[in-house]
mmCIF file of C-alpha atoms in Angstrom:
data_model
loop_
_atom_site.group_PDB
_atom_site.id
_atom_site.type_symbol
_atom_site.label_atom_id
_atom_site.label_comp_id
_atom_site.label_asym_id
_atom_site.label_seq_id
_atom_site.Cartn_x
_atom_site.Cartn_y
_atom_site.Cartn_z
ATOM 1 C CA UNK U 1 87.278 95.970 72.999
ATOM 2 C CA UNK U 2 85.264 93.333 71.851
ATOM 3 C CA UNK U 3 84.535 90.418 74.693
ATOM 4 C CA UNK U 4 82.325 87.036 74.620
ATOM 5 C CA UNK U 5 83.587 84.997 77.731
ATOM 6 C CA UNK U 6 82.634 85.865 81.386
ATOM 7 C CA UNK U 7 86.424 87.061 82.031
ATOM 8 C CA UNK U 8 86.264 90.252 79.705
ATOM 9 C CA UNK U 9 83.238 91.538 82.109
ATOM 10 C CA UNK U 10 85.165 91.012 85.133
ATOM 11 C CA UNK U 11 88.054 92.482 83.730
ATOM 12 C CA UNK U 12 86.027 95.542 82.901
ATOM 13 C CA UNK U 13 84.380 95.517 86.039
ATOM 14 C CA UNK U 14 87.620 95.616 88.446
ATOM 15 C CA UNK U 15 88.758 98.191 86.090
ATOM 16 C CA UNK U 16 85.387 99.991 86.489
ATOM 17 C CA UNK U 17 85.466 99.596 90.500
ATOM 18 C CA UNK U 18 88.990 100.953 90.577
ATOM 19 C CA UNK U 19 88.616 104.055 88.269
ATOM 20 C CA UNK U 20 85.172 105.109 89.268
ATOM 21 C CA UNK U 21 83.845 102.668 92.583
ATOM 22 C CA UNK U 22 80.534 100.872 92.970
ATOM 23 C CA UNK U 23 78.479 104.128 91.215
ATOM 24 C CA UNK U 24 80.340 103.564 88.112
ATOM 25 C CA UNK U 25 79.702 99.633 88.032
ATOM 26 C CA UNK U 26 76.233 99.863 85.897
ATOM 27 C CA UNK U 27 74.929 97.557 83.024
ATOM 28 C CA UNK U 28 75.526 100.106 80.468
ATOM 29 C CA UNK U 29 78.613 100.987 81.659
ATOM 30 C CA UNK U 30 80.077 97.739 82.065
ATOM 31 C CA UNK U 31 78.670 96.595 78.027
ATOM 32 C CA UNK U 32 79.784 99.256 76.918
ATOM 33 C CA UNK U 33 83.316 99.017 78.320
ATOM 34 C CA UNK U 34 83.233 95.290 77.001
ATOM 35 C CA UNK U 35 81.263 96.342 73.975
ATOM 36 C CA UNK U 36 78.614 94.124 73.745
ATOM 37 C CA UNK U 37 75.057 94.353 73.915
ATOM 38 C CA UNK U 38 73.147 93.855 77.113
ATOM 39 C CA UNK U 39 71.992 90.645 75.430
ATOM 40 C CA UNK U 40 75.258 89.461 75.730
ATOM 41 C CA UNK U 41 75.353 90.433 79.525
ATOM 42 C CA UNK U 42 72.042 88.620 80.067
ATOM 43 C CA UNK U 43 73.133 85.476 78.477
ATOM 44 C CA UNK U 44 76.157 85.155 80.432
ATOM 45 C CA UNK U 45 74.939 85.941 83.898
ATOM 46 C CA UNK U 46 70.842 86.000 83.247
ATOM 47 C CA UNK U 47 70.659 89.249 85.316
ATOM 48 C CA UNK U 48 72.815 91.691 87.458
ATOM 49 C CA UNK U 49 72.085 89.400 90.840
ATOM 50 C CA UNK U 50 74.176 86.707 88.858
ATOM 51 C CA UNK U 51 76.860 88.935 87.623
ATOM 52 C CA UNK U 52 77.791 90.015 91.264
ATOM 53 C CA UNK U 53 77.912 86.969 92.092
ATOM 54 C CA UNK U 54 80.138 85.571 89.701
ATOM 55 C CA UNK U 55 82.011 88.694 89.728
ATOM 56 C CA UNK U 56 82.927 88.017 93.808
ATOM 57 C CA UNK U 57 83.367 84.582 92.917
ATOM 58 C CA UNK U 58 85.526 85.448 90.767
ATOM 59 C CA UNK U 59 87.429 88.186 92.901
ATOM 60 C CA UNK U 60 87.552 85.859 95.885
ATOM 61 C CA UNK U 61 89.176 82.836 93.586
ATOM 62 C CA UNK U 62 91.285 85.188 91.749
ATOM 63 C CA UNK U 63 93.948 86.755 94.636
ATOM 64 C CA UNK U 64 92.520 84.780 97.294
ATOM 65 C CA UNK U 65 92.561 81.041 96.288
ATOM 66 C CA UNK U 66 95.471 81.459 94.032
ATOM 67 C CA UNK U 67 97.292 83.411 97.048
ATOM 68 C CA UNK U 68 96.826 80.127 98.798
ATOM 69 C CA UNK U 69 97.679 78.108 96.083
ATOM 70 C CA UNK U 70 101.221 79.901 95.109
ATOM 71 C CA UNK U 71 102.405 80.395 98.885
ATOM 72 C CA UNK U 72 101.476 76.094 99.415
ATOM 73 C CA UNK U 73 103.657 75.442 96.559
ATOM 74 C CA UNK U 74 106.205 76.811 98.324
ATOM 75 C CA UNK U 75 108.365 73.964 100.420
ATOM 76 C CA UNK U 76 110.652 76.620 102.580
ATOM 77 C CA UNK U 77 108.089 78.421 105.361
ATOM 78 C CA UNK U 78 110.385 81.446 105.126
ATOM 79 C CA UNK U 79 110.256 81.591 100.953
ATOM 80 C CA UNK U 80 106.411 80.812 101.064
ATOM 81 C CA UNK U 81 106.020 84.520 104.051
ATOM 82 C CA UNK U 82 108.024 86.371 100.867
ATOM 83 C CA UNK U 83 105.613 84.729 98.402
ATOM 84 C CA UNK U 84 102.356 85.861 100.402
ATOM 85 C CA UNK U 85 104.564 89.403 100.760
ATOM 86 C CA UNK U 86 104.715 89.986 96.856
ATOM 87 C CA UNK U 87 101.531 88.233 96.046
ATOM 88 C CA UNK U 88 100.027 90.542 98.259
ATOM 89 C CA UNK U 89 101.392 93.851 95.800
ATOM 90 C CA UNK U 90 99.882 92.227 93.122
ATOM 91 C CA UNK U 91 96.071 92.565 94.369
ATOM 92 C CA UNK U 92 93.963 94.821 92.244
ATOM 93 C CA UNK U 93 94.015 97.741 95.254
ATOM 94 C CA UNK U 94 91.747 100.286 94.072
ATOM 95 C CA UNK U 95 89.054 97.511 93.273
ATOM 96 C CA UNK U 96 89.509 96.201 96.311
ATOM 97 C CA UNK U 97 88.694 99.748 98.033
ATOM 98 C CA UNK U 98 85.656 100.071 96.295
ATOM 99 C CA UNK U 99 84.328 96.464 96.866
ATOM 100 C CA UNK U 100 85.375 96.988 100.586
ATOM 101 C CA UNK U 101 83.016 100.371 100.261
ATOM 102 C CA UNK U 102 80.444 98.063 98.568
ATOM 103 C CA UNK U 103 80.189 95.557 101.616
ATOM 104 C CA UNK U 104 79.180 98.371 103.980
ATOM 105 C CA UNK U 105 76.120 98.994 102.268
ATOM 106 C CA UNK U 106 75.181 95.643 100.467
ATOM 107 C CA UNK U 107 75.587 92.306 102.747
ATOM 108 C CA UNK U 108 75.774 90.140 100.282
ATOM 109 C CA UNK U 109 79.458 91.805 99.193
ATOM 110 C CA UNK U 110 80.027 91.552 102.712
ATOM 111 C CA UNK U 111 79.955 88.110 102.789
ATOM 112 C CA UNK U 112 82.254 87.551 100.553
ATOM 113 C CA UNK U 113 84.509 90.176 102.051
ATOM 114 C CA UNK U 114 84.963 88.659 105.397
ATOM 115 C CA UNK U 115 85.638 85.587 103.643
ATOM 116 C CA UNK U 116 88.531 87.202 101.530
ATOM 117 C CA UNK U 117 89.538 89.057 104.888
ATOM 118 C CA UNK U 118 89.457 85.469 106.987
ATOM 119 C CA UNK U 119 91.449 83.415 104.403
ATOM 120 C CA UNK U 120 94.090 85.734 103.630
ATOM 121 C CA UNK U 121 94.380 85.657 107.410
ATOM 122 C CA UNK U 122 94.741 81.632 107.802
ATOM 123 C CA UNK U 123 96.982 81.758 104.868
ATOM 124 C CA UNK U 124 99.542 84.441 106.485
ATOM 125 C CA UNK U 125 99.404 82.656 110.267
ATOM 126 C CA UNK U 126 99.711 79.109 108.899
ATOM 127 C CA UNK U 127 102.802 80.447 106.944
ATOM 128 C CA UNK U 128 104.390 81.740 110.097
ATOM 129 C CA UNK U 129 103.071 78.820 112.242
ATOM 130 C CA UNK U 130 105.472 76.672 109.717
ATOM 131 C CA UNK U 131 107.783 79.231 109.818
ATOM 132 C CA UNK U 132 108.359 78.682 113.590
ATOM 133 C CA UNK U 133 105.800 81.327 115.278
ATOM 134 C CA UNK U 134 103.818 79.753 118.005
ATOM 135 C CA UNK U 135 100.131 80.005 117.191
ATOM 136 C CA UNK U 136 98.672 82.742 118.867
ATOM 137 C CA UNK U 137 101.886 85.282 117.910
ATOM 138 C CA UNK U 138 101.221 83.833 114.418
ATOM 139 C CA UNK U 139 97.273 84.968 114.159
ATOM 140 C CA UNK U 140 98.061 88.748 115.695
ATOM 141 C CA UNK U 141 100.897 89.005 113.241
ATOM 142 C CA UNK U 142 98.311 87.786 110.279
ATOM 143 C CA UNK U 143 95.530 90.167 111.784
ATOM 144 C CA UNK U 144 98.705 93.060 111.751
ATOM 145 C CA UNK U 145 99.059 92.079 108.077
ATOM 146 C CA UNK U 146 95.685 92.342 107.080
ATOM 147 C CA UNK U 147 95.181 95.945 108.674
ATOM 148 C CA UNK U 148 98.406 96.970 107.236
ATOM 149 C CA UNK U 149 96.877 95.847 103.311
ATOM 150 C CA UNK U 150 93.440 97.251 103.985
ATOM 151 C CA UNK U 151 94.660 100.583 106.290
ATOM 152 C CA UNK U 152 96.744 100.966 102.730
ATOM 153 C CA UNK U 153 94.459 100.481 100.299
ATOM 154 C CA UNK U 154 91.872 102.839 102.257
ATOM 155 C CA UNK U 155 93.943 105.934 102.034
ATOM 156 C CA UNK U 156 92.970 108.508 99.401
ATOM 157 C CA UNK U 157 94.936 107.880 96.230
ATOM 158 C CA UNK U 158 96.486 104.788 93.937
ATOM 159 C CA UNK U 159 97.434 102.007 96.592
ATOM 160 C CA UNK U 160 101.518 102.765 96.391
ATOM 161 C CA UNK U 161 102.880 99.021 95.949
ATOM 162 C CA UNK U 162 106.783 100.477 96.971
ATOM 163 C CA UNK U 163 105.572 101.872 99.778
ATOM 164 C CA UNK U 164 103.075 98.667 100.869
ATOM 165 C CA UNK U 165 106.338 96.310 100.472
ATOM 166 C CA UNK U 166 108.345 98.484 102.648
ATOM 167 C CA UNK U 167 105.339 98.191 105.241
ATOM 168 C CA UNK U 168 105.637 94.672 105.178
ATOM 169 C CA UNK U 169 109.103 94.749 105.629
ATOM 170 C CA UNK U 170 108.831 96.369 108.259
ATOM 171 C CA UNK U 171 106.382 94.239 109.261
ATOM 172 C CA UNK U 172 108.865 91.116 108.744
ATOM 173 C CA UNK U 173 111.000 92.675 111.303
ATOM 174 C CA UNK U 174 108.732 91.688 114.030
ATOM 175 C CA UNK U 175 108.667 88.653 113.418
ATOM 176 C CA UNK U 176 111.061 85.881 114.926
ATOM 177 C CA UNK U 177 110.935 84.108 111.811
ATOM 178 C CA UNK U 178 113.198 87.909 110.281
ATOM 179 C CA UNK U 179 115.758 87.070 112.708
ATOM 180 C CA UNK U 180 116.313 83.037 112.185
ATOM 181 C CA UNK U 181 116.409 84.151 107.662
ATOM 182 C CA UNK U 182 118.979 86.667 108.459
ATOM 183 C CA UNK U 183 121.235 83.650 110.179
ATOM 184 C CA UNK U 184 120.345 81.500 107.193
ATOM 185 C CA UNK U 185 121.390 83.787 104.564
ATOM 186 C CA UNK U 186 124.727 84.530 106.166
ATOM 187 C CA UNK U 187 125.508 80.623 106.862
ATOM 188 C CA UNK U 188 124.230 80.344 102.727
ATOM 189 C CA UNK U 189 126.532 82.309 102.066
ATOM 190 C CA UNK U 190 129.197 81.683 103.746
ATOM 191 C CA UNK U 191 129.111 77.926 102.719
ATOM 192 C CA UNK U 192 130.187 79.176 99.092
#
């Protein structure tokens, strides 16, 4: 596979991270799995500094931004929780693993983790503050999502999406917000 535009290296490097971690993200590796020339890497990011870089960048705007972007579009507080909930399968797991593995020994990945790590968070407790959960509730049951996403992606093996969405619906079930949609649904439906 042929690329030219930024997006075909980060492609190749998320694929990369998740197949072999941060030992198997190398120049050669990485043009070769785009299959270009390291000219072609140089011109695009003028050295491996400016690749990571863009490549968090990108990461971070990728399923972070966009997370927060999707879930605002949402008008109903307990439609935008199930957004976050399936937006949240869709993250590129095993990449995330080995970036995660990456910030413990390089602080500049760290960074931009604990960014990732914070915003998701807001996201998730401003949902359920609009949902109805008083504040504080709202930012443990964010922080319980978070460790429930990362506790999942850090066990051995292919992140198992079925198995994440049942933990957040179990995780749902806490919440006071589960209780009040249940009610909803069943007046919805009995309207008909």
């Amino acid at each position: 596979m042929t690329v030219t535009n930024r997006e075909g290296f980060f492609d190749a490097a998320m694929r990369l991270l998740a197949h072999e971690g941060r030992a198997g993200l190398r120049l050669a590796t990485l043009c070769r799995a785009v299959g270009v020339t390291s000219g072609s890497f140089y011109h695009h990011f003028g050295g491996w500094d400016g690749f990571v870089d863009a490549l968090l960048e990108h990461w971070e705007t990728v399923d972070t931004r966009r997370l927060a972007e999707v879930a605002g579009r949402e008008p109903d507080p307990e439609g935008r929780l199930d957004v976050l909930k399936h937006l949240a399968l869709t993250f590129p797991h095993e990449a995330e693993t080995a970036i995660r593995s990456w910030a413990h020994g390089d602080p500049r990945v760290a960074v931009v983790q604990e960014r990732v790590d914070e915003q998701r968070r807001r996201v998730v407790a401003d949902a359920l503050v609009a949902a109805g959960v008083e504040d504080g509730r709202a930012g443990r049951l964010a922080d319980l999502a978070l460790a429930v996403l990362i506790g999942r992606q850090q066990r051995l093996g292919a992140t198992d999406v079925g198995e994440l969405l049942a933990l957040f619906e179990e995780l749902s079930g806490l919440t006071p917000v589960a209780s009040t949609a249940g009610r909803g649904a069943s007046r919805r439906s009995s309207d008909c």
